[in-house]
PDB file of C-alpha atoms (C1' of nucleotides) in Angstrom:
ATOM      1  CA  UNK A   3      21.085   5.067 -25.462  1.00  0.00           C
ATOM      2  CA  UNK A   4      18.029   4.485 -26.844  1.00  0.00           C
ATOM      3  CA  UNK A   5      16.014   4.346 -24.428  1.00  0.00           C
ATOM      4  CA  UNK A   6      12.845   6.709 -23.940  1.00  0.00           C
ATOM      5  CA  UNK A   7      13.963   7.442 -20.225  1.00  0.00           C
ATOM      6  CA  UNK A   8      11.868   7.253 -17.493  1.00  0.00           C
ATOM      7  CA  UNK A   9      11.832   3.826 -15.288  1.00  0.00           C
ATOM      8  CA  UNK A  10      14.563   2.281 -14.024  1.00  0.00           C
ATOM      9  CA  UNK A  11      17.864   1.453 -15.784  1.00  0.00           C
ATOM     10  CA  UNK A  12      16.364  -1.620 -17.352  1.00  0.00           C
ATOM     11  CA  UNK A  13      12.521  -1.957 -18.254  1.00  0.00           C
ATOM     12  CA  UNK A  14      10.896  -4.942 -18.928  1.00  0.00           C
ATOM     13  CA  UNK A  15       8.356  -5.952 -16.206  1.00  0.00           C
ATOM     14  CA  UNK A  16       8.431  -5.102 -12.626  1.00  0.00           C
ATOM     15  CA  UNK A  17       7.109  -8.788 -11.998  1.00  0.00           C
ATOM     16  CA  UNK A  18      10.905 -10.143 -13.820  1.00  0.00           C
ATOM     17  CA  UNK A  19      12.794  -7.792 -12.028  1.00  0.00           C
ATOM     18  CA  UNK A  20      11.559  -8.908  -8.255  1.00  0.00           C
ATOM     19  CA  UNK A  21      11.515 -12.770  -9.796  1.00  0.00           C
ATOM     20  CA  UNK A  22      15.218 -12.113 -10.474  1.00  0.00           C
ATOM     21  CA  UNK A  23      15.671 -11.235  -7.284  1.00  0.00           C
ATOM     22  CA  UNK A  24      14.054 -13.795  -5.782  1.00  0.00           C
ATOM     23  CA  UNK A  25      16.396 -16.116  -7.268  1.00  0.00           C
ATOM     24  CA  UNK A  26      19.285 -14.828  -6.080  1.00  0.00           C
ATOM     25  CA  UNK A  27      17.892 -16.111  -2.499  1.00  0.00           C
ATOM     26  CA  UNK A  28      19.852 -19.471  -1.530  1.00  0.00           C
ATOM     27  CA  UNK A  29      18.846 -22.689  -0.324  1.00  0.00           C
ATOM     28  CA  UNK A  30      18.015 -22.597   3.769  1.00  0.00           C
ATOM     29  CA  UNK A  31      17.628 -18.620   3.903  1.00  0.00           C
ATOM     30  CA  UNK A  32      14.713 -16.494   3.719  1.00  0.00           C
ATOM     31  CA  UNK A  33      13.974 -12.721   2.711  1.00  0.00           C
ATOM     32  CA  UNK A  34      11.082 -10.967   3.722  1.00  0.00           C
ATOM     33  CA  UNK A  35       9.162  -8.872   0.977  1.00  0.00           C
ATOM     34  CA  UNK A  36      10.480  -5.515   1.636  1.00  0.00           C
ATOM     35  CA  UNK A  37      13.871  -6.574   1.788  1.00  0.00           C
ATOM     36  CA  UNK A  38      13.117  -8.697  -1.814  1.00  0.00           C
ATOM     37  CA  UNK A  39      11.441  -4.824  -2.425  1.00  0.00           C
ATOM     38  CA  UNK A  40      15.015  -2.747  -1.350  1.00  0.00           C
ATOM     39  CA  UNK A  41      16.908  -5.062  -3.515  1.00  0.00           C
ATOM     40  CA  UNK A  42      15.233  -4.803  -5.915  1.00  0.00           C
ATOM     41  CA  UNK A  43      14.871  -1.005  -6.210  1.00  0.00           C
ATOM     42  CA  UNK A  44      11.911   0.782  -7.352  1.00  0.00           C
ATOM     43  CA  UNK A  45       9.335  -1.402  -6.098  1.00  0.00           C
ATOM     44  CA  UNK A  46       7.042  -1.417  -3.095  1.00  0.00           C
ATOM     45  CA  UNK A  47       6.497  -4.488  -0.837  1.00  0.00           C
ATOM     46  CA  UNK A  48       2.976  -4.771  -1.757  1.00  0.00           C
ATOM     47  CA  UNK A  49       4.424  -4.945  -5.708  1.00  0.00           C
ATOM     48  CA  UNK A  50       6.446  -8.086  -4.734  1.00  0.00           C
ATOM     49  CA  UNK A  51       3.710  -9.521  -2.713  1.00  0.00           C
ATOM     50  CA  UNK A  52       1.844  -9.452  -6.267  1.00  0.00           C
ATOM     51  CA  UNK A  53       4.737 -10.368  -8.065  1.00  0.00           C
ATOM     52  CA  UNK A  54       4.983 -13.582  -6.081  1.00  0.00           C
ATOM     53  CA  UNK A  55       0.896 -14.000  -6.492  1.00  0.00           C
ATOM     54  CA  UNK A  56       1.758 -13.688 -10.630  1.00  0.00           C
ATOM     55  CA  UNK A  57       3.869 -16.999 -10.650  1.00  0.00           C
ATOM     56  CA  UNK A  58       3.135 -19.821 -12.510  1.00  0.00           C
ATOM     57  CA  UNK A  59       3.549 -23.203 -11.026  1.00  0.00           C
ATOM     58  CA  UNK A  60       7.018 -24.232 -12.160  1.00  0.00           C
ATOM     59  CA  UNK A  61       8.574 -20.798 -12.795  1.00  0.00           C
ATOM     60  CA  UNK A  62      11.485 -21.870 -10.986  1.00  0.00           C
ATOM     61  CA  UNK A  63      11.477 -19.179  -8.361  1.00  0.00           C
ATOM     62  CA  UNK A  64      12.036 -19.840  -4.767  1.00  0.00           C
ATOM     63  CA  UNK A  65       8.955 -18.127  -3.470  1.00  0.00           C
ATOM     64  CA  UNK A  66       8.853 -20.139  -1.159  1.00  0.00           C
ATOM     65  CA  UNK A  67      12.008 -18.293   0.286  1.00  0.00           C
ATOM     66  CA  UNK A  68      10.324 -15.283   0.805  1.00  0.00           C
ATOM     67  CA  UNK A  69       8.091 -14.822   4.001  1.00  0.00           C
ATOM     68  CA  UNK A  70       7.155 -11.565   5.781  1.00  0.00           C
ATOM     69  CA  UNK A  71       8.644  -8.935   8.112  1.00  0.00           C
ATOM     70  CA  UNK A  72       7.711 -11.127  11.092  1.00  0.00           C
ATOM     71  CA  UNK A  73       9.053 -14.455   9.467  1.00  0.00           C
ATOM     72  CA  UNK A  74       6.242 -15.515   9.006  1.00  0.00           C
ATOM     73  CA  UNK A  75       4.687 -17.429   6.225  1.00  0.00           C
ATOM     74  CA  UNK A  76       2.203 -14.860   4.652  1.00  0.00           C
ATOM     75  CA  UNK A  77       0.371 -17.255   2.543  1.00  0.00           C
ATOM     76  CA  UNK A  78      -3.537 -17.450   3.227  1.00  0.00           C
ATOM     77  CA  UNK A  79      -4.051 -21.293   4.816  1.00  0.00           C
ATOM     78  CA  UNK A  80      -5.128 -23.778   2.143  1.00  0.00           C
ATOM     79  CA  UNK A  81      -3.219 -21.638  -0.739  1.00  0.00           C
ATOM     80  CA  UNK A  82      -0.006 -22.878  -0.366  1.00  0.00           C
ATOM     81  CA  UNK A  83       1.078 -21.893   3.392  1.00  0.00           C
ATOM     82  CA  UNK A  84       1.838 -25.659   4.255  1.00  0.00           C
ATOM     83  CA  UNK A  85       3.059 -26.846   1.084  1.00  0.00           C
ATOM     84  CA  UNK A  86       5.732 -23.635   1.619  1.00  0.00           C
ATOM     85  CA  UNK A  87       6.710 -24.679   4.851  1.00  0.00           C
ATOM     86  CA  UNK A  88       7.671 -27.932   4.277  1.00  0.00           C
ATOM     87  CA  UNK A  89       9.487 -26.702   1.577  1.00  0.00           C
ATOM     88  CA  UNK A  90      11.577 -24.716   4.087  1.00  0.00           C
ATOM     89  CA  UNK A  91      11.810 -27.230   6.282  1.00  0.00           C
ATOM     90  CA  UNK A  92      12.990 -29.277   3.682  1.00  0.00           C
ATOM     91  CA  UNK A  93      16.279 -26.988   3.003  1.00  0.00           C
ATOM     92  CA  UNK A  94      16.567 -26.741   6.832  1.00  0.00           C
ATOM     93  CA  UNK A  95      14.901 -23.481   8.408  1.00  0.00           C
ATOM     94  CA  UNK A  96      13.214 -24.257  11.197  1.00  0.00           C
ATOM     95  CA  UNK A  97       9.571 -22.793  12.920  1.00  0.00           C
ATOM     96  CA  UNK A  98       9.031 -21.901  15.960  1.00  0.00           C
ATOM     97  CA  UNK A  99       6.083 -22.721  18.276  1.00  0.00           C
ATOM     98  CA  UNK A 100       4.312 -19.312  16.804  1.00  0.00           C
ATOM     99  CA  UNK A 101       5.070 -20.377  12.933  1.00  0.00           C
ATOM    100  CA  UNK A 102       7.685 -18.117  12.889  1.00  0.00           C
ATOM    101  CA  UNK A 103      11.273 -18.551  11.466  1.00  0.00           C
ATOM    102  CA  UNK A 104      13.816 -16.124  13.217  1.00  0.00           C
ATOM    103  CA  UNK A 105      15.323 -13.840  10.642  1.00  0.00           C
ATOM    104  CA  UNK A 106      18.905 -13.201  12.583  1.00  0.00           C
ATOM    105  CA  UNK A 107      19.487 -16.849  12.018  1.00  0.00           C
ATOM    106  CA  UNK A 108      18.038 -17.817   8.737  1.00  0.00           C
ATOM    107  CA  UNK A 109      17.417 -14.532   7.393  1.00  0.00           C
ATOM    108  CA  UNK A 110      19.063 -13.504   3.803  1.00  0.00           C
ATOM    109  CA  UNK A 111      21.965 -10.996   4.502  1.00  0.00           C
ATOM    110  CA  UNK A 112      21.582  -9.484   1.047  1.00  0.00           C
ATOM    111  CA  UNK A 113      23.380 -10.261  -2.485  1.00  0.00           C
ATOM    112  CA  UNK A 114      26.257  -8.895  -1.162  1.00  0.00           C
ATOM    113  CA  UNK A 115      26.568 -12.401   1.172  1.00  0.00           C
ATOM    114  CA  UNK A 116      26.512 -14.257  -1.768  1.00  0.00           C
ATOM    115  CA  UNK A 117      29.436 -12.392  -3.173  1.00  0.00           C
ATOM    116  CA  UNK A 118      32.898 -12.517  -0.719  1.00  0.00           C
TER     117      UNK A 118
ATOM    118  C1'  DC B  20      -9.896   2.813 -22.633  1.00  0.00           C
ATOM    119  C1'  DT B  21     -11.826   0.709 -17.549  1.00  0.00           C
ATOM    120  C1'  DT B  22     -12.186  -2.671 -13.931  1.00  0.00           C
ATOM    121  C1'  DT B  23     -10.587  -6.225 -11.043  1.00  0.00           C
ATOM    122  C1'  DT B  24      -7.419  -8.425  -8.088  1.00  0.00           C
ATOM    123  C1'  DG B  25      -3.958  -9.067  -4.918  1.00  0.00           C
ATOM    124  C1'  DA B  26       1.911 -13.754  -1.148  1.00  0.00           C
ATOM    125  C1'  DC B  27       3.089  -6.407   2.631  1.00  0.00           C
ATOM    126  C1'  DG B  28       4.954  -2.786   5.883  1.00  0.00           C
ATOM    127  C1'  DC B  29       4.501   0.507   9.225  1.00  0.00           C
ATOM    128  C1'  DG B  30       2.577   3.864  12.432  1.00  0.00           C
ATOM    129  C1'  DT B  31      -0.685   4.562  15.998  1.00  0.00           C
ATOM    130  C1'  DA B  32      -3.946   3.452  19.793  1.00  0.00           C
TER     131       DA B  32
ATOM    132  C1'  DC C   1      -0.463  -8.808  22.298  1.00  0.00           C
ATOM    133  C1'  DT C   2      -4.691  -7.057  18.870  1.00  0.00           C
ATOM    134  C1'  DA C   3      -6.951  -3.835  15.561  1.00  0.00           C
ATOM    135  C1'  DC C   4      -7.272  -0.341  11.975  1.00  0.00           C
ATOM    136  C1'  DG C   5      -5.898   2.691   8.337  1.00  0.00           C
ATOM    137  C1'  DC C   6      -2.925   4.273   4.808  1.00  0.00           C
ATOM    138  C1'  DG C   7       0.513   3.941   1.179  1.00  0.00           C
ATOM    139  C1'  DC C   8       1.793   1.402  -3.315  1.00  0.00           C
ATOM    140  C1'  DC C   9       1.633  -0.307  -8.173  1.00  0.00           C
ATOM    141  C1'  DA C  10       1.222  -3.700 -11.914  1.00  0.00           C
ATOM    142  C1'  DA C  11      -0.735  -7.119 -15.103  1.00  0.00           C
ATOM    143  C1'  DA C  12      -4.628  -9.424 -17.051  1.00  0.00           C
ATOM    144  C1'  DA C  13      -9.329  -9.418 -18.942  1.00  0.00           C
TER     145       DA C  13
END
DNA sequence: CTTTTGACGCGTA
DNA sequence: CTACGCGCCAAAA
């Protein structure tokens, strides 16, 4: 164990730890940024908020997948809010009248959903 | 080394 | 429902 403690288990970049995360969201579901946060472990909300703001066109991370506590699409209009929704609506989630997407029904139940 | 810049969440009124 | 403040931390220049 070489490793000069401190930090989590593995170090690298907080930034590739949420991404990873991020990935593990699946087509037609959505996680909010402090469940993205909790799964990830050792990171705030805010962090993944400017984790997602780090990524570079073609990354191949879902960010679109990730929206905030209320369901709703955080991005700032003319910065990528429409271009995310139709990327949702594209895999299937649907808006309410509000914007909103209702987390019981498309909501990411967590890694462990992905695994039986 | 310093400064700048951000895609949140939650409590309280 | 709205509004405001606080906490939180990293990466790039």
């Amino acid at each position: 164990m070489s490793v000069p403690a401190g930090r989590a288990t593995h170090r690298g970049g907080a930034h590739e730890r949420i991404r990873r995360t991020t990935e593990l969201v699946p087509p037609g579901r959505v996680a909010s940024y402090g469940q993205i946060a909790e799964i990830t472990g050792g990171v705030s909300p805010r962090m993944v908020g400017y984790a997602m703001a780090a990524l570079e066109p073609g990354s191949g991370v879902p960010w679109h997948r990730v929206v905030n506590a209320r369901g709703e699409i955080s991005l700032p209009p003319g910065r990528g809010r429409e271009e995310q929704r139709a990327l949702l609506e594209a895999e299937g989630v649907s808006f309410d009248e509000r914007g909103r997407i209702d987390l019981e029904t498309y909501g990411w139940r967590g890694p462990a959903a992905s695994a039986p």
